[in-house]
Amino acid sequence: MIDHDSVYDGLVDADGHGQWAFGTSFDEPLAGVDTTVPDDVDPHDLAVYCLMLGDDALIAAQRLAEWSTRAPELEEEVALANIGLDLLGQARLLLARAAAADGAVVPALGATSPVPDEDALAFFRDERDFRNVRLVELDNGDFAVTVVRLLAFATARLALFDALRGSRDPVLAAVAAKGVKELTYHRDYAARWVVTLAQGTDESRRRTEAAIARVWPYVPELFEPAAEEGALAAVGIGVDPSSLRPEFDAVMELTFGAAGLPVPGPPAVARVGGRAGRQGLHTEELSRILAEMQSVARAHPDGTW
């Protein structure tokens, strides 16, 4: 007999089949969506491209989550948490699309595993299999570092998603259409804070300048195309990120001009053997992020509730 007065009723799986304990939702993220890959598109390229964009959002969301209970004001704590949730939603859809395009990218957990594909990609890949840019891995530092990092990331991602609304892939187009609204807020939130801090006290300006010096060497990687990006751009699925740099620079000129700051330039963080985040080469910070993010799921890979 079901006790309808119990507040725990909604947590019980009514069909008797246990749900994985650490999933983001009980619903299929791409239910009802045509995930067929066009004949002229390499499924693996599409999967890797979705991993790139999904991993960017996933790691950025994890960093923002670290501000919970630590933000300078309650209002900013809520704002950062909401931005993180927006990015987590994008990550889930993009990782699910990657798995649907090419199941070979999903870690093998066994036929009876209760773990959904998008969660397997989030919790059971190793560091070298992540394809995010190194910018999103940077430690939060102080509030200035976080908002400067968010400004750079959100501005570049907004330009990308605006272009991806015309993608031939219906999933990418749909994620981009929704994401443009979210990222517009993310960018504007960060820009307002950069201007406020730069125009505030001597100390807040000093911290803003230090944050820019910390973050900006990682910006060029946002616009360096990986092989998969070039191939997909050629068939109308993806976007060559190098084409987005002028829009990014225009936004930065306006923002830094309002802040009374010089527009930052080189140097950029070097690649190693021609590799960077898109090729699985990361900063030491990513291993720490994954250790925290993945620890419980890896300790209980078959956990259900």
mmCIF file of C-alpha atoms in Angstrom:
data_model
loop_
_atom_site.group_PDB
_atom_site.id
_atom_site.type_symbol
_atom_site.label_atom_id
_atom_site.label_comp_id
_atom_site.label_asym_id
_atom_site.label_seq_id
_atom_site.Cartn_x
_atom_site.Cartn_y
_atom_site.Cartn_z
ATOM 1 C CA MET A 1 0.000 0.000 0.000
ATOM 2 C CA ILE A 2 1.272 3.459 -0.884
ATOM 3 C CA ASP A 3 1.168 6.025 1.874
ATOM 4 C CA HIS A 4 0.009 9.133 0.030
ATOM 5 C CA ASP A 5 0.776 11.259 3.067
ATOM 6 C CA SER A 6 4.480 10.469 2.935
ATOM 7 C CA VAL A 7 6.768 13.187 1.579
ATOM 8 C CA TYR A 8 9.067 10.428 0.311
ATOM 9 C CA ASP A 9 6.586 8.899 -2.142
ATOM 10 C CA GLY A 10 7.938 10.924 -5.048
ATOM 11 C CA LEU A 11 11.426 9.537 -4.501
ATOM 12 C CA VAL A 12 10.381 5.933 -4.996
ATOM 13 C CA ASP A 13 10.483 4.357 -8.453
ATOM 14 C CA ALA A 14 6.914 3.153 -8.877
ATOM 15 C CA ASP A 15 7.709 0.582 -11.602
ATOM 16 C CA GLY A 16 10.022 -1.398 -9.331
ATOM 17 C CA HIS A 17 13.156 -0.806 -11.392
ATOM 18 C CA GLY A 18 15.844 1.087 -9.546
ATOM 19 C CA GLN A 19 16.979 4.426 -10.968
ATOM 20 C CA TRP A 20 20.643 5.296 -10.962
ATOM 21 C CA ALA A 21 21.358 7.258 -7.794
ATOM 22 C CA PHE A 22 23.399 10.086 -9.262
ATOM 23 C CA GLY A 23 21.550 10.925 -12.487
ATOM 24 C CA THR A 24 20.476 14.420 -13.493
ATOM 25 C CA SER A 25 16.913 13.365 -14.238
ATOM 26 C CA PHE A 26 14.707 10.329 -14.793
ATOM 27 C CA ASP A 27 13.700 11.549 -18.251
ATOM 28 C CA GLU A 28 15.512 10.822 -21.495
ATOM 29 C CA PRO A 29 17.101 14.159 -22.464
ATOM 30 C CA LEU A 30 16.560 13.660 -26.215
ATOM 31 C CA ALA A 31 13.224 11.840 -26.093
ATOM 32 C CA GLY A 32 11.259 12.488 -29.290
ATOM 33 C CA VAL A 33 14.150 14.206 -31.059
ATOM 34 C CA ASP A 34 15.487 12.901 -34.366
ATOM 35 C CA THR A 35 19.138 12.093 -33.673
ATOM 36 C CA THR A 36 19.918 10.632 -37.103
ATOM 37 C CA VAL A 37 23.328 11.779 -38.331
ATOM 38 C CA PRO A 38 23.243 13.104 -41.934
ATOM 39 C CA ASP A 39 25.009 10.896 -44.481
ATOM 40 C CA ASP A 40 27.650 13.513 -45.252
ATOM 41 C CA VAL A 41 28.641 13.920 -41.592
ATOM 42 C CA ASP A 42 31.206 11.785 -39.752
ATOM 43 C CA PRO A 43 29.381 10.519 -36.617
ATOM 44 C CA HIS A 44 32.594 10.462 -34.608
ATOM 45 C CA ASP A 45 33.416 14.062 -35.533
ATOM 46 C CA LEU A 46 29.942 15.131 -34.442
ATOM 47 C CA ALA A 47 30.273 13.211 -31.176
ATOM 48 C CA VAL A 48 33.647 14.770 -30.386
ATOM 49 C CA TYR A 49 32.333 18.237 -31.239
ATOM 50 C CA CYS A 50 29.431 17.774 -28.836
ATOM 51 C CA LEU A 51 31.873 16.546 -26.199
ATOM 52 C CA MET A 52 33.909 19.733 -26.651
ATOM 53 C CA LEU A 53 30.910 21.984 -26.110
ATOM 54 C CA GLY A 54 29.413 19.789 -23.410
ATOM 55 C CA ASP A 55 32.659 19.485 -21.466
ATOM 56 C CA ASP A 56 33.166 23.257 -21.590
ATOM 57 C CA ALA A 57 29.770 23.734 -19.957
ATOM 58 C CA LEU A 58 30.157 20.861 -17.479
ATOM 59 C CA ILE A 59 33.482 22.003 -16.051
ATOM 60 C CA ALA A 60 32.425 25.662 -16.000
ATOM 61 C CA ALA A 61 29.279 24.633 -14.085
ATOM 62 C CA GLN A 62 31.315 22.641 -11.595
ATOM 63 C CA ARG A 63 33.565 25.626 -10.930
ATOM 64 C CA LEU A 64 30.571 27.914 -10.381
ATOM 65 C CA ALA A 65 29.029 25.377 -7.994
ATOM 66 C CA GLU A 66 32.078 25.786 -5.778
ATOM 67 C CA TRP A 67 30.834 29.285 -4.903
ATOM 68 C CA SER A 68 27.826 27.871 -3.050
ATOM 69 C CA THR A 69 27.975 29.162 0.572
ATOM 70 C CA ARG A 70 31.120 31.162 -0.338
ATOM 71 C CA ALA A 71 29.944 34.050 -2.530
ATOM 72 C CA PRO A 72 30.386 37.607 -1.204
ATOM 73 C CA GLU A 73 26.620 38.164 -1.021
ATOM 74 C CA LEU A 74 23.574 35.909 -1.051
ATOM 75 C CA GLU A 75 22.306 37.530 -4.262
ATOM 76 C CA GLU A 76 25.565 36.699 -6.061
ATOM 77 C CA GLU A 77 25.533 33.167 -4.695
ATOM 78 C CA VAL A 78 22.093 32.624 -6.227
ATOM 79 C CA ALA A 79 23.146 34.237 -9.506
ATOM 80 C CA LEU A 80 26.272 32.105 -9.851
ATOM 81 C CA ALA A 81 24.335 28.954 -8.953
ATOM 82 C CA ASN A 82 21.691 29.720 -11.580
ATOM 83 C CA ILE A 83 24.328 30.348 -14.238
ATOM 84 C CA GLY A 84 25.909 27.023 -13.302
ATOM 85 C CA LEU A 85 22.562 25.260 -13.632
ATOM 86 C CA ASP A 86 22.035 26.769 -17.078
ATOM 87 C CA LEU A 87 25.419 25.415 -18.156
ATOM 88 C CA LEU A 88 24.719 22.035 -16.587
ATOM 89 C CA GLY A 89 21.532 21.783 -18.635
ATOM 90 C CA GLN A 90 23.481 22.563 -21.795
ATOM 91 C CA ALA A 91 26.089 19.982 -20.849
ATOM 92 C CA ARG A 92 23.527 17.256 -20.348
ATOM 93 C CA LEU A 93 21.935 17.742 -23.763
ATOM 94 C CA LEU A 94 25.277 17.982 -25.548
ATOM 95 C CA LEU A 95 26.715 14.886 -23.882
ATOM 96 C CA ALA A 96 23.534 12.977 -24.684
ATOM 97 C CA ARG A 97 23.874 14.109 -28.309
ATOM 98 C CA ALA A 98 27.473 12.919 -28.366
ATOM 99 C CA ALA A 99 26.414 9.468 -27.173
ATOM 100 C CA ALA A 100 23.572 9.305 -29.711
ATOM 101 C CA ALA A 101 25.910 10.278 -32.554
ATOM 102 C CA ASP A 102 28.602 7.721 -31.732
ATOM 103 C CA GLY A 103 28.159 5.334 -28.842
ATOM 104 C CA ALA A 104 31.858 4.472 -28.986
ATOM 105 C CA VAL A 105 32.662 7.658 -27.038
ATOM 106 C CA VAL A 106 30.712 6.396 -23.998
ATOM 107 C CA PRO A 107 32.734 4.522 -21.347
ATOM 108 C CA ALA A 108 31.878 0.812 -21.276
ATOM 109 C CA LEU A 109 30.128 0.110 -17.979
ATOM 110 C CA GLY A 110 28.398 -3.157 -18.816
ATOM 111 C CA ALA A 111 25.056 -4.019 -20.390
ATOM 112 C CA THR A 112 23.228 -4.016 -17.042
ATOM 113 C CA SER A 113 24.594 -0.682 -15.828
ATOM 114 C CA PRO A 114 21.853 1.744 -14.725
ATOM 115 C CA VAL A 115 23.968 4.771 -15.703
ATOM 116 C CA PRO A 116 22.540 6.917 -18.548
ATOM 117 C CA ASP A 117 24.979 7.679 -21.354
ATOM 118 C CA GLU A 118 25.295 11.377 -20.560
ATOM 119 C CA ASP A 119 26.085 10.596 -16.931
ATOM 120 C CA ALA A 120 28.596 7.936 -17.925
ATOM 121 C CA LEU A 121 30.370 10.592 -19.977
ATOM 122 C CA ALA A 122 30.367 13.020 -17.065
ATOM 123 C CA PHE A 123 31.365 10.659 -14.271
ATOM 124 C CA PHE A 124 33.366 7.820 -15.800
ATOM 125 C CA ARG A 125 35.747 9.353 -18.307
ATOM 126 C CA ASP A 126 39.352 10.005 -17.391
ATOM 127 C CA GLU A 127 41.014 13.409 -17.597
ATOM 128 C CA ARG A 128 42.631 12.752 -20.986
ATOM 129 C CA ASP A 129 39.200 12.018 -22.508
ATOM 130 C CA PHE A 130 37.770 15.445 -21.667
ATOM 131 C CA ARG A 131 37.751 17.965 -24.521
ATOM 132 C CA ASN A 132 37.104 21.255 -22.730
ATOM 133 C CA VAL A 133 39.253 24.340 -23.160
ATOM 134 C CA ARG A 134 41.654 25.018 -20.315
ATOM 135 C CA LEU A 135 40.028 28.376 -19.499
ATOM 136 C CA VAL A 136 37.123 26.727 -17.670
ATOM 137 C CA GLU A 137 39.482 24.707 -15.473
ATOM 138 C CA LEU A 138 41.082 27.749 -13.853
ATOM 139 C CA ASP A 139 40.591 27.940 -10.115
ATOM 140 C CA ASN A 140 37.929 30.374 -8.934
ATOM 141 C CA GLY A 141 40.423 32.637 -7.217
ATOM 142 C CA ASP A 142 38.593 35.639 -5.816
ATOM 143 C CA PHE A 143 35.307 37.011 -7.139
ATOM 144 C CA ALA A 144 37.139 39.128 -9.716
ATOM 145 C CA VAL A 145 38.808 36.076 -11.262
ATOM 146 C CA THR A 146 35.472 34.296 -11.495
ATOM 147 C CA VAL A 147 33.635 37.148 -13.223
ATOM 148 C CA VAL A 148 36.501 37.863 -15.631
ATOM 149 C CA ARG A 149 36.667 34.166 -16.536
ATOM 150 C CA LEU A 150 32.893 34.090 -16.965
ATOM 151 C CA LEU A 151 32.977 37.205 -19.138
ATOM 152 C CA ALA A 152 35.472 35.658 -21.551
ATOM 153 C CA PHE A 153 33.749 32.265 -21.632
ATOM 154 C CA ALA A 154 30.174 33.520 -21.945
ATOM 155 C CA THR A 155 31.019 36.082 -24.636
ATOM 156 C CA ALA A 156 32.751 33.507 -26.818
ATOM 157 C CA ARG A 157 30.058 30.882 -26.216
ATOM 158 C CA LEU A 158 27.251 33.333 -26.971
ATOM 159 C CA ALA A 159 28.819 34.166 -30.341
ATOM 160 C CA LEU A 160 29.158 30.445 -31.042
ATOM 161 C CA PHE A 161 25.600 29.538 -30.037
ATOM 162 C CA ASP A 162 24.193 32.425 -32.039
ATOM 163 C CA ALA A 163 25.861 30.927 -35.119
ATOM 164 C CA LEU A 164 24.864 27.355 -34.200
ATOM 165 C CA ARG A 165 21.172 28.223 -34.333
ATOM 166 C CA GLY A 166 21.544 27.630 -38.064
ATOM 167 C CA SER A 167 23.164 24.209 -37.658
ATOM 168 C CA ARG A 168 21.845 21.352 -39.821
ATOM 169 C CA ASP A 169 21.872 19.193 -36.693
ATOM 170 C CA PRO A 170 18.478 19.692 -34.986
ATOM 171 C CA VAL A 171 19.861 18.991 -31.512
ATOM 172 C CA LEU A 172 22.680 21.516 -31.794
ATOM 173 C CA ALA A 173 20.294 24.066 -33.274
ATOM 174 C CA ALA A 174 17.787 23.574 -30.433
ATOM 175 C CA VAL A 175 20.426 23.714 -27.682
ATOM 176 C CA ALA A 176 21.868 26.862 -29.245
ATOM 177 C CA ALA A 177 18.487 28.584 -29.582
ATOM 178 C CA LYS A 178 17.767 28.080 -25.881
ATOM 179 C CA GLY A 179 21.343 28.766 -24.858
ATOM 180 C CA VAL A 180 21.510 32.175 -26.548
ATOM 181 C CA LYS A 181 19.013 33.557 -24.039
ATOM 182 C CA GLU A 182 20.888 32.066 -21.104
ATOM 183 C CA LEU A 183 24.321 33.136 -22.296
ATOM 184 C CA THR A 184 23.180 36.687 -22.961
ATOM 185 C CA TYR A 185 22.421 36.966 -19.253
ATOM 186 C CA HIS A 186 25.698 35.261 -18.288
ATOM 187 C CA ARG A 187 27.715 37.685 -20.411
ATOM 188 C CA ASP A 188 25.867 40.785 -19.222
ATOM 189 C CA TYR A 189 26.084 39.728 -15.570
ATOM 190 C CA ALA A 190 29.843 39.267 -15.822
ATOM 191 C CA ALA A 191 30.362 42.472 -17.827
ATOM 192 C CA ARG A 192 28.474 44.571 -15.275
ATOM 193 C CA TRP A 193 30.607 43.188 -12.475
ATOM 194 C CA VAL A 194 33.877 43.759 -14.330
ATOM 195 C CA VAL A 195 32.926 47.397 -14.867
ATOM 196 C CA THR A 196 31.748 47.761 -11.256
ATOM 197 C CA LEU A 197 34.928 46.294 -9.799
ATOM 198 C CA ALA A 198 37.213 48.252 -12.104
ATOM 199 C CA GLN A 199 35.423 51.504 -11.269
ATOM 200 C CA GLY A 200 35.185 50.767 -7.544
ATOM 201 C CA THR A 201 37.926 51.069 -4.952
ATOM 202 C CA ASP A 202 41.654 50.941 -5.567
ATOM 203 C CA GLU A 203 41.627 47.410 -4.167
ATOM 204 C CA SER A 204 38.781 46.168 -6.374
ATOM 205 C CA ARG A 205 40.506 47.634 -9.438
ATOM 206 C CA ARG A 206 43.801 46.005 -8.486
ATOM 207 C CA ARG A 207 42.065 42.658 -8.146
ATOM 208 C CA THR A 208 40.305 43.096 -11.480
ATOM 209 C CA GLU A 209 43.570 43.850 -13.242
ATOM 210 C CA ALA A 210 45.183 40.828 -11.572
ATOM 211 C CA ALA A 211 42.230 38.667 -12.645
ATOM 212 C CA ILE A 212 42.581 39.770 -16.265
ATOM 213 C CA ALA A 213 46.289 38.948 -16.194
ATOM 214 C CA ARG A 214 45.436 35.510 -14.815
ATOM 215 C CA VAL A 215 42.618 34.672 -17.241
ATOM 216 C CA TRP A 216 43.512 36.276 -20.553
ATOM 217 C CA PRO A 217 46.399 33.986 -21.597
ATOM 218 C CA TYR A 218 43.785 31.208 -21.877
ATOM 219 C CA VAL A 219 41.429 33.187 -24.139
ATOM 220 C CA PRO A 220 43.101 32.448 -27.527
ATOM 221 C CA GLU A 221 42.349 28.732 -27.146
ATOM 222 C CA LEU A 222 38.638 29.528 -27.416
ATOM 223 C CA PHE A 223 39.189 30.492 -31.050
ATOM 224 C CA GLU A 224 41.681 27.847 -32.190
ATOM 225 C CA PRO A 225 39.759 25.322 -34.330
ATOM 226 C CA ALA A 226 40.202 21.622 -33.742
ATOM 227 C CA ALA A 227 40.154 19.306 -36.756
ATOM 228 C CA GLU A 228 36.609 18.173 -36.007
ATOM 229 C CA GLU A 229 35.350 21.757 -35.887
ATOM 230 C CA GLY A 230 36.733 22.526 -39.332
ATOM 231 C CA ALA A 231 35.226 19.378 -40.834
ATOM 232 C CA LEU A 232 31.783 20.034 -39.365
ATOM 233 C CA ALA A 233 31.810 23.706 -40.296
ATOM 234 C CA ALA A 234 32.376 22.668 -43.904
ATOM 235 C CA VAL A 235 29.115 20.672 -43.946
ATOM 236 C CA GLY A 236 26.939 23.161 -42.060
ATOM 237 C CA ILE A 237 26.895 21.380 -38.707
ATOM 238 C CA GLY A 238 29.457 23.267 -36.645
ATOM 239 C CA VAL A 239 31.222 26.619 -36.635
ATOM 240 C CA ASP A 240 34.846 27.523 -37.151
ATOM 241 C CA PRO A 241 35.625 29.294 -33.842
ATOM 242 C CA SER A 242 38.265 31.526 -35.424
ATOM 243 C CA SER A 243 35.457 33.332 -37.277
ATOM 244 C CA LEU A 244 33.991 34.426 -33.934
ATOM 245 C CA ARG A 245 37.004 36.379 -32.705
ATOM 246 C CA PRO A 246 35.960 39.750 -34.219
ATOM 247 C CA GLU A 247 32.621 39.675 -32.380
ATOM 248 C CA PHE A 248 34.368 38.724 -29.137
ATOM 249 C CA ASP A 249 36.899 41.528 -29.525
ATOM 250 C CA ALA A 250 34.147 44.073 -30.197
ATOM 251 C CA VAL A 251 32.366 43.151 -26.953
ATOM 252 C CA MET A 252 35.626 43.318 -25.024
ATOM 253 C CA GLU A 253 36.421 46.767 -26.407
ATOM 254 C CA LEU A 254 33.058 48.051 -25.198
ATOM 255 C CA THR A 255 33.336 46.400 -21.787
ATOM 256 C CA PHE A 256 36.920 47.336 -21.062
ATOM 257 C CA GLY A 257 36.297 50.820 -22.394
ATOM 258 C CA ALA A 258 33.414 51.278 -19.932
ATOM 259 C CA ALA A 259 35.634 49.899 -17.170
ATOM 260 C CA GLY A 260 38.494 52.251 -18.027
ATOM 261 C CA LEU A 261 40.813 49.317 -18.617
ATOM 262 C CA PRO A 262 43.141 48.615 -21.530
ATOM 263 C CA VAL A 263 42.073 45.755 -23.790
ATOM 264 C CA PRO A 264 44.356 42.841 -22.901
ATOM 265 C CA GLY A 265 46.434 41.079 -25.531
ATOM 266 C CA PRO A 266 49.208 38.439 -25.713
ATOM 267 C CA PRO A 267 50.849 36.341 -24.486
ATOM 268 C CA ALA A 268 48.862 33.108 -24.743
ATOM 269 C CA VAL A 269 49.434 29.906 -22.805
ATOM 270 C CA ALA A 270 51.512 27.568 -24.930
ATOM 271 C CA ARG A 271 50.397 24.255 -26.353
ATOM 272 C CA VAL A 272 52.446 21.152 -25.639
ATOM 273 C CA GLY A 273 53.348 19.185 -28.738
ATOM 274 C CA GLY A 274 50.602 21.044 -30.574
ATOM 275 C CA ARG A 275 47.995 19.868 -28.070
ATOM 276 C CA ALA A 276 45.683 21.762 -25.720
ATOM 277 C CA GLY A 277 42.351 21.141 -24.010
ATOM 278 C CA ARG A 278 40.488 20.124 -27.174
ATOM 279 C CA GLN A 279 43.067 17.356 -27.661
ATOM 280 C CA GLY A 280 42.883 16.154 -24.039
ATOM 281 C CA LEU A 281 45.832 18.117 -22.635
ATOM 282 C CA HIS A 282 44.762 19.959 -19.489
ATOM 283 C CA THR A 283 46.000 21.912 -16.515
ATOM 284 C CA GLU A 284 46.571 20.128 -13.237
ATOM 285 C CA GLU A 285 43.354 21.763 -11.993
ATOM 286 C CA LEU A 286 41.156 19.421 -14.040
ATOM 287 C CA SER A 287 42.327 16.343 -12.159
ATOM 288 C CA ARG A 288 41.258 18.012 -8.898
ATOM 289 C CA ILE A 289 37.874 18.996 -10.330
ATOM 290 C CA LEU A 290 37.188 15.475 -11.572
ATOM 291 C CA ALA A 291 38.353 13.890 -8.336
ATOM 292 C CA GLU A 292 35.682 15.819 -6.470
ATOM 293 C CA MET A 293 32.973 15.655 -9.124
ATOM 294 C CA GLN A 294 33.313 11.953 -9.873
ATOM 295 C CA SER A 295 34.308 10.448 -6.516
ATOM 296 C CA VAL A 296 30.913 9.337 -5.220
ATOM 297 C CA ALA A 297 29.684 7.988 -8.562
ATOM 298 C CA ARG A 298 32.887 5.998 -9.060
ATOM 299 C CA ALA A 299 32.725 4.641 -5.517
ATOM 300 C CA HIS A 300 29.154 3.405 -6.128
ATOM 301 C CA PRO A 301 28.838 2.880 -9.901
ATOM 302 C CA ASP A 302 25.765 0.655 -9.577
ATOM 303 C CA GLY A 303 24.053 2.755 -6.938
ATOM 304 C CA THR A 304 20.271 2.977 -7.358
ATOM 305 C CA TRP A 305 17.384 4.406 -5.405
#
